[in-house]
Amino acid sequence: MNRTNIKVLLFDLDGTLINTDMLESFRSLSHPLYGTPEYKKAIEDALSQHNSTKERERIIYFNDWCMTELKKLVPYIGVVTKSPRDYAETVLKWAYPKTDFDIIVAHECVEKQKPAPNSIYFALNGFYRKYNISKEDRNPNEVLYVGNENSDIETAYNAGVLSGIKLNDLQNRIELNLKLIPDFEIHNFSELKNVLTSPNELLPIMEYGFEDVTDVLFRAPFRYETKTDWNKESYEIMVAGRYFPVDTPFGLKRKYHRLSQEILDNKDSLSYSDKWLEALRILLTNETEASLIEDNYKVILTCIPKRKGQPDKLEHLLEKLRDYLETHPVNTDCEIHICPDLLAYTENAISNHKEAKTKERRFKNVKNNLFVKRTELLGDMNKVIVIDDVVTTGASLIGASQKIEKVILNLPVVRFAFAQTFSMVK
């Protein structure tokens, strides 16, 4: 995953390169003119109604100039679409008359369409042949597929390559109700250029491709995910990366995803790299900024406790954090209390990962067995930060915050996980 730039840039066509809502009927192979000489002419006629400069600027998201600039950064640029070839070529010729794409993968090129990875593989084979790249030198983390729908992210996941979601200028990813999280959110040409040249710095901190993160300026070290409890009430959880477990349907994504491999490799270990500690230091820095204007600001940092028979991994991590903060202090005027044992589970608690397989059972398990062990510590706190290693349904973090808020009404609780998991949990 130690990469510095993108070598292959692939675009979805409809809704990503061009707003083609007015051409939707032409995208089906069942169109009455498909396969006839009149098919392309009908598409050209429909496009001719949008030839004004204002209309072209409205519906073409990247223009020929943009593509010329991108070509200076990326050796191979292509288009991957489920639409018919005649349709794709006609639309691209109209929208990008001066651009020669290295490859156009259309419906007729592959038997299995998106979200199957075949169309991505087809495009990559062209790149590998053109540049005579051996199997040993092929790196999926140097390939970016940009689309505008959840199925495009799924296609990239299935192919093991990086994914980008094209958003409108003021649009937020959450508004699209995506089930999957893309590697990058791209609103415009400038943001796309930044992804191509500095992908690592635009990933959340735990997915950064190098171990040393102390001097890295992340645009967004954490992302925010919304989870609901069993009563459908929404809660925000801050995450520092993604985790693809063994049972994930996205096997190739997991294979080339460094954070997932690190979590799996250290499943039963108490060992953590400094990146985990630095993520917590940045979290504390961000969450204690109020201390710059408020006097006697106090924060308590705790973790989801271990259950009976489990190793005290997070407790051990917080103990290591004490030493780490001695040499890497939080740059705010705040009183930080690290308390690994603020919360505890009863002996009846079961494992959410191994035994409580459904969302309902997970929330019930936490509700019935998690409790605030040291209530006396909460009295004069301004904020509580609760951390977990991996979040799936959010039951542990949401349950912990609910328990804390019952002790001190309206006490702000920050829910943080190092990784958001993608699994088969229902």
Coordinates of C-alpha atoms in Angstrom, one line a residue:
M1 CA 0.0 0.0 0.0
N2 CA 3.1 2.2 0.0
R3 CA 2.0 4.3 -3.0
T4 CA 2.6 7.9 -4.0
N5 CA 0.3 8.3 -7.0
I6 CA -2.3 6.8 -9.2
K7 CA -1.3 5.1 -12.5
V8 CA -4.7 4.0 -13.9
L9 CA -7.7 6.3 -13.8
L10 CA -11.1 4.8 -14.8
F11 CA -14.3 6.7 -15.0
D12 CA -17.9 5.6 -15.0
L13 CA -19.7 7.5 -17.8
D14 CA -23.3 8.4 -17.0
G15 CA -23.6 10.7 -14.1
T16 CA -19.9 10.8 -13.5
L17 CA -18.3 12.3 -16.6
I18 CA -21.6 13.7 -18.0
N19 CA -25.1 14.3 -16.9
T20 CA -26.9 12.1 -19.3
D21 CA -30.4 12.1 -17.8
M22 CA -31.9 13.2 -21.1
L23 CA -30.4 10.1 -22.8
E24 CA -31.5 7.5 -20.3
S25 CA -33.7 5.6 -22.9
F26 CA -30.8 5.1 -25.2
R27 CA -28.7 3.2 -22.6
S28 CA -30.7 0.0 -22.9
L29 CA -30.0 -2.7 -25.4
S30 CA -33.8 -3.0 -25.8
H31 CA -34.0 0.5 -27.3
P32 CA -35.9 0.1 -30.7
L33 CA -33.0 1.7 -32.6
Y34 CA -30.2 -0.2 -31.0
G35 CA -28.1 -2.1 -33.5
T36 CA -29.3 0.0 -36.4
P37 CA -27.6 2.9 -38.3
E38 CA -30.2 5.3 -36.9
Y39 CA -29.2 4.6 -33.3
K40 CA -26.1 6.9 -33.2
K41 CA -27.9 9.5 -35.3
A42 CA -30.7 9.6 -32.7
I43 CA -28.3 10.1 -29.9
E44 CA -26.5 12.9 -31.8
D45 CA -29.8 14.6 -32.4
A46 CA -30.6 14.5 -28.7
L47 CA -27.2 15.9 -27.8
S48 CA -27.4 18.7 -30.3
Q49 CA -30.1 20.3 -28.2
H50 CA -27.4 21.0 -25.6
N51 CA -24.7 22.5 -27.8
S52 CA -24.7 25.9 -26.2
T53 CA -21.7 26.8 -24.1
K54 CA -23.9 27.2 -21.0
E55 CA -25.5 23.8 -21.5
R56 CA -22.2 22.0 -22.1
E57 CA -20.7 23.6 -19.0
R58 CA -23.8 22.4 -17.0
I59 CA -23.8 18.8 -18.1
I60 CA -20.1 18.0 -18.8
Y61 CA -18.4 17.6 -15.4
F62 CA -14.8 17.4 -16.7
N63 CA -13.9 19.0 -20.1
D64 CA -11.1 18.4 -22.7
W65 CA -8.8 20.7 -20.9
C66 CA -9.2 18.8 -17.6
M67 CA -8.5 15.5 -19.4
T68 CA -5.3 17.0 -20.9
E69 CA -4.2 18.0 -17.5
L70 CA -5.0 14.6 -16.0
K71 CA -3.0 12.9 -18.8
K72 CA 0.0 14.7 -17.4
L73 CA -0.5 13.0 -14.1
V74 CA -1.8 9.5 -15.1
P75 CA -0.4 7.4 -17.9
Y76 CA -3.7 5.5 -18.5
I77 CA -7.2 6.9 -18.5
G78 CA -10.3 5.0 -19.5
V79 CA -14.1 4.7 -19.3
V80 CA -16.0 1.8 -17.9
T81 CA -19.7 1.7 -18.5
K82 CA -22.7 -0.7 -18.7
S83 CA -24.0 1.3 -21.6
P84 CA -23.8 0.1 -25.2
R85 CA -20.5 0.8 -27.1
D86 CA -22.2 2.9 -29.8
Y87 CA -23.8 5.0 -27.1
A88 CA -20.6 5.5 -25.1
E89 CA -18.5 6.4 -28.1
T90 CA -21.1 8.8 -29.4
V91 CA -21.6 10.6 -26.1
L92 CA -17.8 10.8 -25.4
K93 CA -17.1 12.1 -28.9
W94 CA -19.6 14.9 -28.3
A95 CA -18.5 15.8 -24.8
Y96 CA -14.7 15.2 -25.2
P97 CA -14.0 15.8 -28.9
K98 CA -10.2 16.4 -28.3
T99 CA -9.7 13.5 -25.9
D100 CA -8.5 10.0 -26.8
F101 CA -9.3 7.7 -24.0
D102 CA -6.9 4.8 -23.7
I103 CA -9.8 2.4 -23.4
I104 CA -13.6 2.3 -23.4
V105 CA -15.1 -0.7 -21.8
A106 CA -18.8 -0.9 -22.8
H107 CA -21.6 -3.5 -22.3
E108 CA -20.5 -5.7 -25.2
C109 CA -17.0 -6.1 -23.9
V110 CA -17.7 -8.3 -20.9
E111 CA -20.3 -11.0 -20.1
K112 CA -20.7 -10.0 -16.5
Q113 CA -21.6 -6.3 -15.9
K114 CA -21.0 -4.1 -12.9
P115 CA -20.9 -4.6 -9.9
A116 CA -18.9 -7.7 -11.1
P117 CA -15.3 -6.7 -11.5
N118 CA -14.9 -8.0 -15.1
S119 CA -15.1 -4.6 -16.7
I120 CA -12.3 -3.3 -14.5
Y121 CA -10.2 -6.3 -15.2
F122 CA -10.8 -5.8 -18.9
A123 CA -9.5 -2.2 -18.7
L124 CA -6.5 -3.2 -16.6
N125 CA -5.5 -5.9 -19.0
G126 CA -5.2 -3.2 -21.6
F127 CA -2.9 -1.2 -19.3
Y128 CA -0.8 -4.1 -18.4
R129 CA -0.3 -5.1 -22.0
K130 CA 0.5 -1.6 -23.2
Y131 CA 3.2 -1.0 -20.6
N132 CA 4.3 -4.7 -20.3
I133 CA 3.8 -4.8 -16.5
S134 CA 4.5 -8.1 -14.9
K135 CA 2.2 -9.7 -12.4
E136 CA 4.6 -9.0 -9.6
D137 CA 4.4 -5.3 -10.3
R138 CA 0.6 -5.0 -10.6
N139 CA -0.7 -3.0 -7.6
P140 CA -4.5 -2.5 -7.3
N141 CA -3.9 0.4 -5.0
E142 CA -2.5 2.4 -7.9
V143 CA -5.8 2.1 -9.8
L144 CA -8.7 4.5 -9.1
Y145 CA -12.3 4.0 -10.4
V146 CA -14.6 7.0 -10.1
G147 CA -18.3 6.6 -10.2
N148 CA -21.5 8.2 -8.9
E149 CA -23.5 5.3 -7.3
N150 CA -23.1 2.7 -4.7
S151 CA -22.8 0.0 -7.4
D152 CA -19.6 1.8 -8.7
I153 CA -18.0 1.6 -5.2
E154 CA -19.1 -2.1 -5.1
T155 CA -17.4 -2.7 -8.5
A156 CA -14.2 -1.2 -7.2
Y157 CA -14.4 -3.2 -4.0
N158 CA -14.9 -6.4 -6.0
A159 CA -11.9 -5.6 -8.2
G160 CA -9.7 -4.7 -5.2
V161 CA -9.0 -1.2 -6.6
L162 CA -9.5 2.3 -5.1
S163 CA -12.9 3.9 -5.4
G164 CA -13.9 7.5 -5.7
I165 CA -17.5 8.9 -5.6
K166 CA -18.3 11.9 -7.8
L167 CA -20.4 14.4 -5.9
N168 CA -22.0 17.7 -6.9
D169 CA -20.4 20.9 -5.5
L170 CA -22.3 21.1 -2.2
Q171 CA -23.2 17.5 -1.9
N172 CA -22.3 15.2 1.0
R173 CA -21.7 11.5 0.6
I174 CA -24.3 10.8 3.4
E175 CA -27.0 12.4 1.2
L176 CA -26.6 9.6 -1.3
N177 CA -27.5 6.9 1.3
L178 CA -24.5 4.8 0.1
K179 CA -24.2 1.4 1.8
L180 CA -20.4 1.4 1.1
I181 CA -17.7 3.9 1.9
P182 CA -15.6 5.1 -1.0
D183 CA -11.9 5.7 -0.6
F184 CA -12.3 9.3 -1.8
E185 CA -15.0 11.9 -2.2
I186 CA -14.5 14.0 -5.3
H187 CA -16.5 17.2 -6.0
N188 CA -14.4 18.8 -8.7
F189 CA -11.3 18.7 -10.9
S190 CA -9.1 20.2 -8.3
E191 CA -10.0 17.5 -5.7
L192 CA -9.5 14.8 -8.4
K193 CA -6.0 16.1 -9.1
N194 CA -5.1 16.0 -5.4
V195 CA -6.3 12.3 -5.1
L196 CA -4.1 11.4 -8.1
T197 CA -1.0 12.9 -6.7
S198 CA -1.4 12.5 -2.9
P199 CA -3.9 9.7 -2.3
N200 CA -2.4 8.7 1.1
E201 CA -2.9 12.1 2.7
L202 CA -6.6 12.1 1.6
L203 CA -7.4 8.7 3.2
P204 CA -8.4 8.5 6.9
I205 CA -5.4 8.2 9.2
M206 CA -5.5 4.4 9.8
E207 CA -5.5 3.7 6.1
Y208 CA -2.5 5.9 5.4
G209 CA 0.1 3.9 3.5
F210 CA 3.0 4.5 5.8
E211 CA 3.7 3.9 9.5
D212 CA 5.0 7.3 10.4
V213 CA 2.1 9.8 10.6
T214 CA 3.5 12.3 13.1
D215 CA 4.2 15.0 10.4
V216 CA 1.4 14.3 8.0
L217 CA -1.3 16.9 7.5
F218 CA -4.5 14.9 6.9
R219 CA -7.4 16.7 5.2
A220 CA -9.8 14.5 7.2
P221 CA -8.1 12.0 9.5
F222 CA -11.5 10.7 10.6
R223 CA -14.8 10.2 8.9
Y224 CA -18.3 10.2 10.4
E225 CA -20.8 7.3 10.1
T226 CA -24.4 7.3 11.3
K227 CA -25.6 4.2 13.1
T228 CA -29.1 3.6 14.5
D229 CA -30.0 1.7 17.7
W230 CA -32.8 -0.8 17.9
N231 CA -35.3 2.0 18.3
K232 CA -34.1 3.6 15.0
E233 CA -32.6 6.6 16.8
S234 CA -29.5 7.9 15.0
Y235 CA -26.0 8.2 16.5
E236 CA -22.8 9.6 15.0
I237 CA -19.7 7.5 15.2
M238 CA -16.2 8.8 14.3
V239 CA -14.1 6.3 12.4
A240 CA -10.4 6.3 11.3
G241 CA -10.6 3.7 8.6
R242 CA -12.4 0.6 7.2
Y243 CA -12.0 -3.1 8.1
F244 CA -12.8 -5.9 5.7
P245 CA -13.0 -9.1 7.8
V246 CA -12.6 -12.7 6.7
D247 CA -16.2 -13.1 5.9
T248 CA -16.4 -10.0 3.7
P249 CA -17.7 -10.6 0.1
F250 CA -14.9 -8.2 -1.0
G251 CA -12.0 -10.6 -0.8
L252 CA -9.6 -8.7 -3.1
K253 CA -10.2 -5.4 -1.3
R254 CA -9.3 -7.1 2.0
K255 CA -6.2 -8.7 0.5
Y256 CA -4.7 -5.4 -0.5
H257 CA -6.1 -3.4 2.4
R258 CA -3.3 -2.8 4.9
L259 CA -5.5 -1.9 7.9
S260 CA -7.6 -5.0 7.5
Q261 CA -4.5 -7.1 7.4
E262 CA -3.0 -5.4 10.5
I263 CA -6.2 -6.0 12.5
L264 CA -6.4 -9.7 11.4
D265 CA -2.7 -10.3 12.1
N266 CA -2.9 -8.8 15.6
K267 CA -6.2 -10.2 16.5
D268 CA -4.9 -11.9 19.6
S269 CA -2.0 -9.6 20.2
L270 CA -1.5 -6.7 22.6
S271 CA 0.9 -5.1 20.1
Y272 CA -0.1 -1.8 18.4
S273 CA 1.9 0.4 16.1
D274 CA 2.5 4.1 16.8
K275 CA -0.1 4.9 14.2
W276 CA -2.9 3.8 16.6
L277 CA -1.5 6.0 19.3
E278 CA -1.1 9.0 17.0
A279 CA -4.7 8.6 15.9
L280 CA -5.8 8.9 19.5
R281 CA -3.5 11.9 20.1
I282 CA -5.1 13.7 17.1
L283 CA -8.5 12.7 18.3
L284 CA -7.8 14.2 21.7
T285 CA -6.4 17.4 20.1
N286 CA -9.5 17.8 18.0
E287 CA -11.9 17.1 20.9
T288 CA -10.2 19.4 23.4
E289 CA -10.0 22.6 21.3
A290 CA -12.7 24.1 23.5
S291 CA -10.2 24.2 26.3
L292 CA -8.5 27.1 24.4
I293 CA -11.4 29.4 25.4
E294 CA -12.9 27.5 28.4
D295 CA -11.3 27.3 31.8
N296 CA -10.7 24.1 33.6
Y297 CA -11.8 22.0 30.7
K298 CA -11.7 18.3 31.6
V299 CA -12.0 15.2 29.3
I300 CA -12.0 11.6 30.2
L301 CA -10.9 9.0 27.6
T302 CA -12.1 5.4 28.1
C303 CA -12.7 2.3 26.0
I304 CA -15.2 -0.4 25.5
P305 CA -14.2 -2.9 28.1
K306 CA -13.2 -6.5 27.6
R307 CA -15.7 -9.3 28.2
K308 CA -14.9 -12.4 30.3
G309 CA -12.2 -14.5 28.8
Q310 CA -11.1 -11.8 26.3
P311 CA -7.6 -10.1 26.3
D312 CA -7.6 -6.5 27.6
K313 CA -6.4 -5.1 24.2
L314 CA -8.0 -1.6 24.4
E315 CA -7.1 -1.2 28.1
H316 CA -3.5 -2.0 27.2
L317 CA -3.6 0.5 24.3
L318 CA -4.7 3.3 26.7
E319 CA -2.0 2.5 29.1
K320 CA 0.5 2.8 26.3
L321 CA -1.0 6.1 25.3
R322 CA 0.0 7.5 28.7
D323 CA 3.6 7.1 27.8
Y324 CA 3.1 8.2 24.3
L325 CA 1.6 11.5 25.3
E326 CA 4.6 12.2 27.5
T327 CA 6.7 12.6 24.3
H328 CA 3.9 13.6 21.9
P329 CA 1.7 15.9 24.0
V330 CA -1.7 17.2 23.1
N331 CA -1.4 20.8 22.1
T332 CA -4.4 22.1 24.0
D333 CA -4.8 23.5 27.5
C334 CA -6.9 20.6 28.8
E335 CA -7.0 18.2 31.7
I336 CA -7.0 14.7 30.2
H337 CA -8.0 11.7 32.3
I338 CA -7.2 8.3 30.8
C339 CA -9.4 5.8 32.4
P340 CA -9.5 2.3 30.9
D341 CA -11.9 0.9 33.5
L342 CA -14.6 3.6 33.5
L343 CA -16.9 0.9 32.0
A344 CA -17.3 -2.8 32.6
Y345 CA -19.3 -5.8 31.5
T346 CA -21.0 -8.3 33.8
E347 CA -19.9 -11.9 33.7
N348 CA -23.0 -12.8 31.7
A349 CA -21.9 -10.7 28.7
I350 CA -21.3 -12.6 25.5
S351 CA -19.1 -11.7 22.5
N352 CA -20.8 -9.5 20.0
H353 CA -18.6 -10.8 17.2
K354 CA -18.8 -14.6 18.0
E355 CA -22.2 -15.1 19.7
A356 CA -24.5 -12.1 19.3
K357 CA -24.7 -12.4 15.5
T358 CA -27.7 -10.1 14.9
K359 CA -28.1 -6.4 15.5
E360 CA -31.0 -7.1 17.9
R361 CA -28.9 -9.5 20.0
R362 CA -25.9 -7.2 20.1
F363 CA -27.9 -4.2 21.4
K364 CA -29.7 -6.4 24.0
N365 CA -26.3 -7.9 25.1
V366 CA -24.9 -4.4 25.7
K367 CA -28.0 -3.0 27.3
N368 CA -28.3 -5.9 29.8
N369 CA -24.6 -6.3 30.6
L370 CA -22.6 -3.0 30.2
F371 CA -22.5 -0.6 33.1
V372 CA -20.6 2.5 34.3
K373 CA -18.2 1.1 36.9
R374 CA -16.7 4.4 38.1
T375 CA -19.5 6.9 38.2
E376 CA -17.6 9.2 40.6
L377 CA -15.2 10.2 37.8
L378 CA -17.9 11.8 35.6
G379 CA -19.1 14.5 38.0
D380 CA -17.0 17.5 36.8
M381 CA -16.1 16.3 33.3
N382 CA -16.8 18.4 30.2
K383 CA -16.7 15.5 27.7
V384 CA -16.3 11.7 27.6
I385 CA -14.5 10.0 24.7
V386 CA -15.3 6.3 24.3
I387 CA -13.1 4.3 21.9
D388 CA -13.5 0.8 20.2
D389 CA -11.3 -1.0 17.9
V390 CA -13.9 -2.0 15.2
V391 CA -17.5 -0.9 14.9
T392 CA -20.1 -3.0 13.0
T393 CA -23.6 -2.2 14.2
G394 CA -22.5 0.4 16.7
A395 CA -24.1 -1.5 19.6
S396 CA -21.1 -1.2 21.9
L397 CA -20.4 2.5 21.4
I398 CA -24.0 3.6 21.3
G399 CA -24.8 1.5 24.4
A400 CA -21.8 2.9 26.2
S401 CA -22.9 6.5 25.5
Q402 CA -26.4 5.8 26.6
K403 CA -25.2 4.4 29.9
I404 CA -23.0 7.4 30.5
E405 CA -25.7 9.9 29.7
K406 CA -28.0 8.2 32.2
V407 CA -25.4 8.9 34.9
I408 CA -24.9 12.6 33.9
L409 CA -27.7 14.0 31.8
N410 CA -26.5 15.9 28.7
L411 CA -22.8 15.1 29.2
P412 CA -21.3 15.1 25.7
V413 CA -20.0 11.7 24.6
V414 CA -17.8 11.2 21.6
R415 CA -18.0 7.7 20.0
F416 CA -14.8 6.7 18.2
A417 CA -13.7 3.5 16.4
F418 CA -10.4 2.8 14.6
A419 CA -12.3 1.0 11.8
Q420 CA -15.8 0.6 10.3
T421 CA -16.3 -3.0 9.4
F422 CA -18.1 -4.5 6.4
S423 CA -19.4 -7.9 7.3
M424 CA -22.5 -10.2 6.8
V425 CA -24.2 -9.0 10.0
K426 CA -27.9 -8.4 9.5

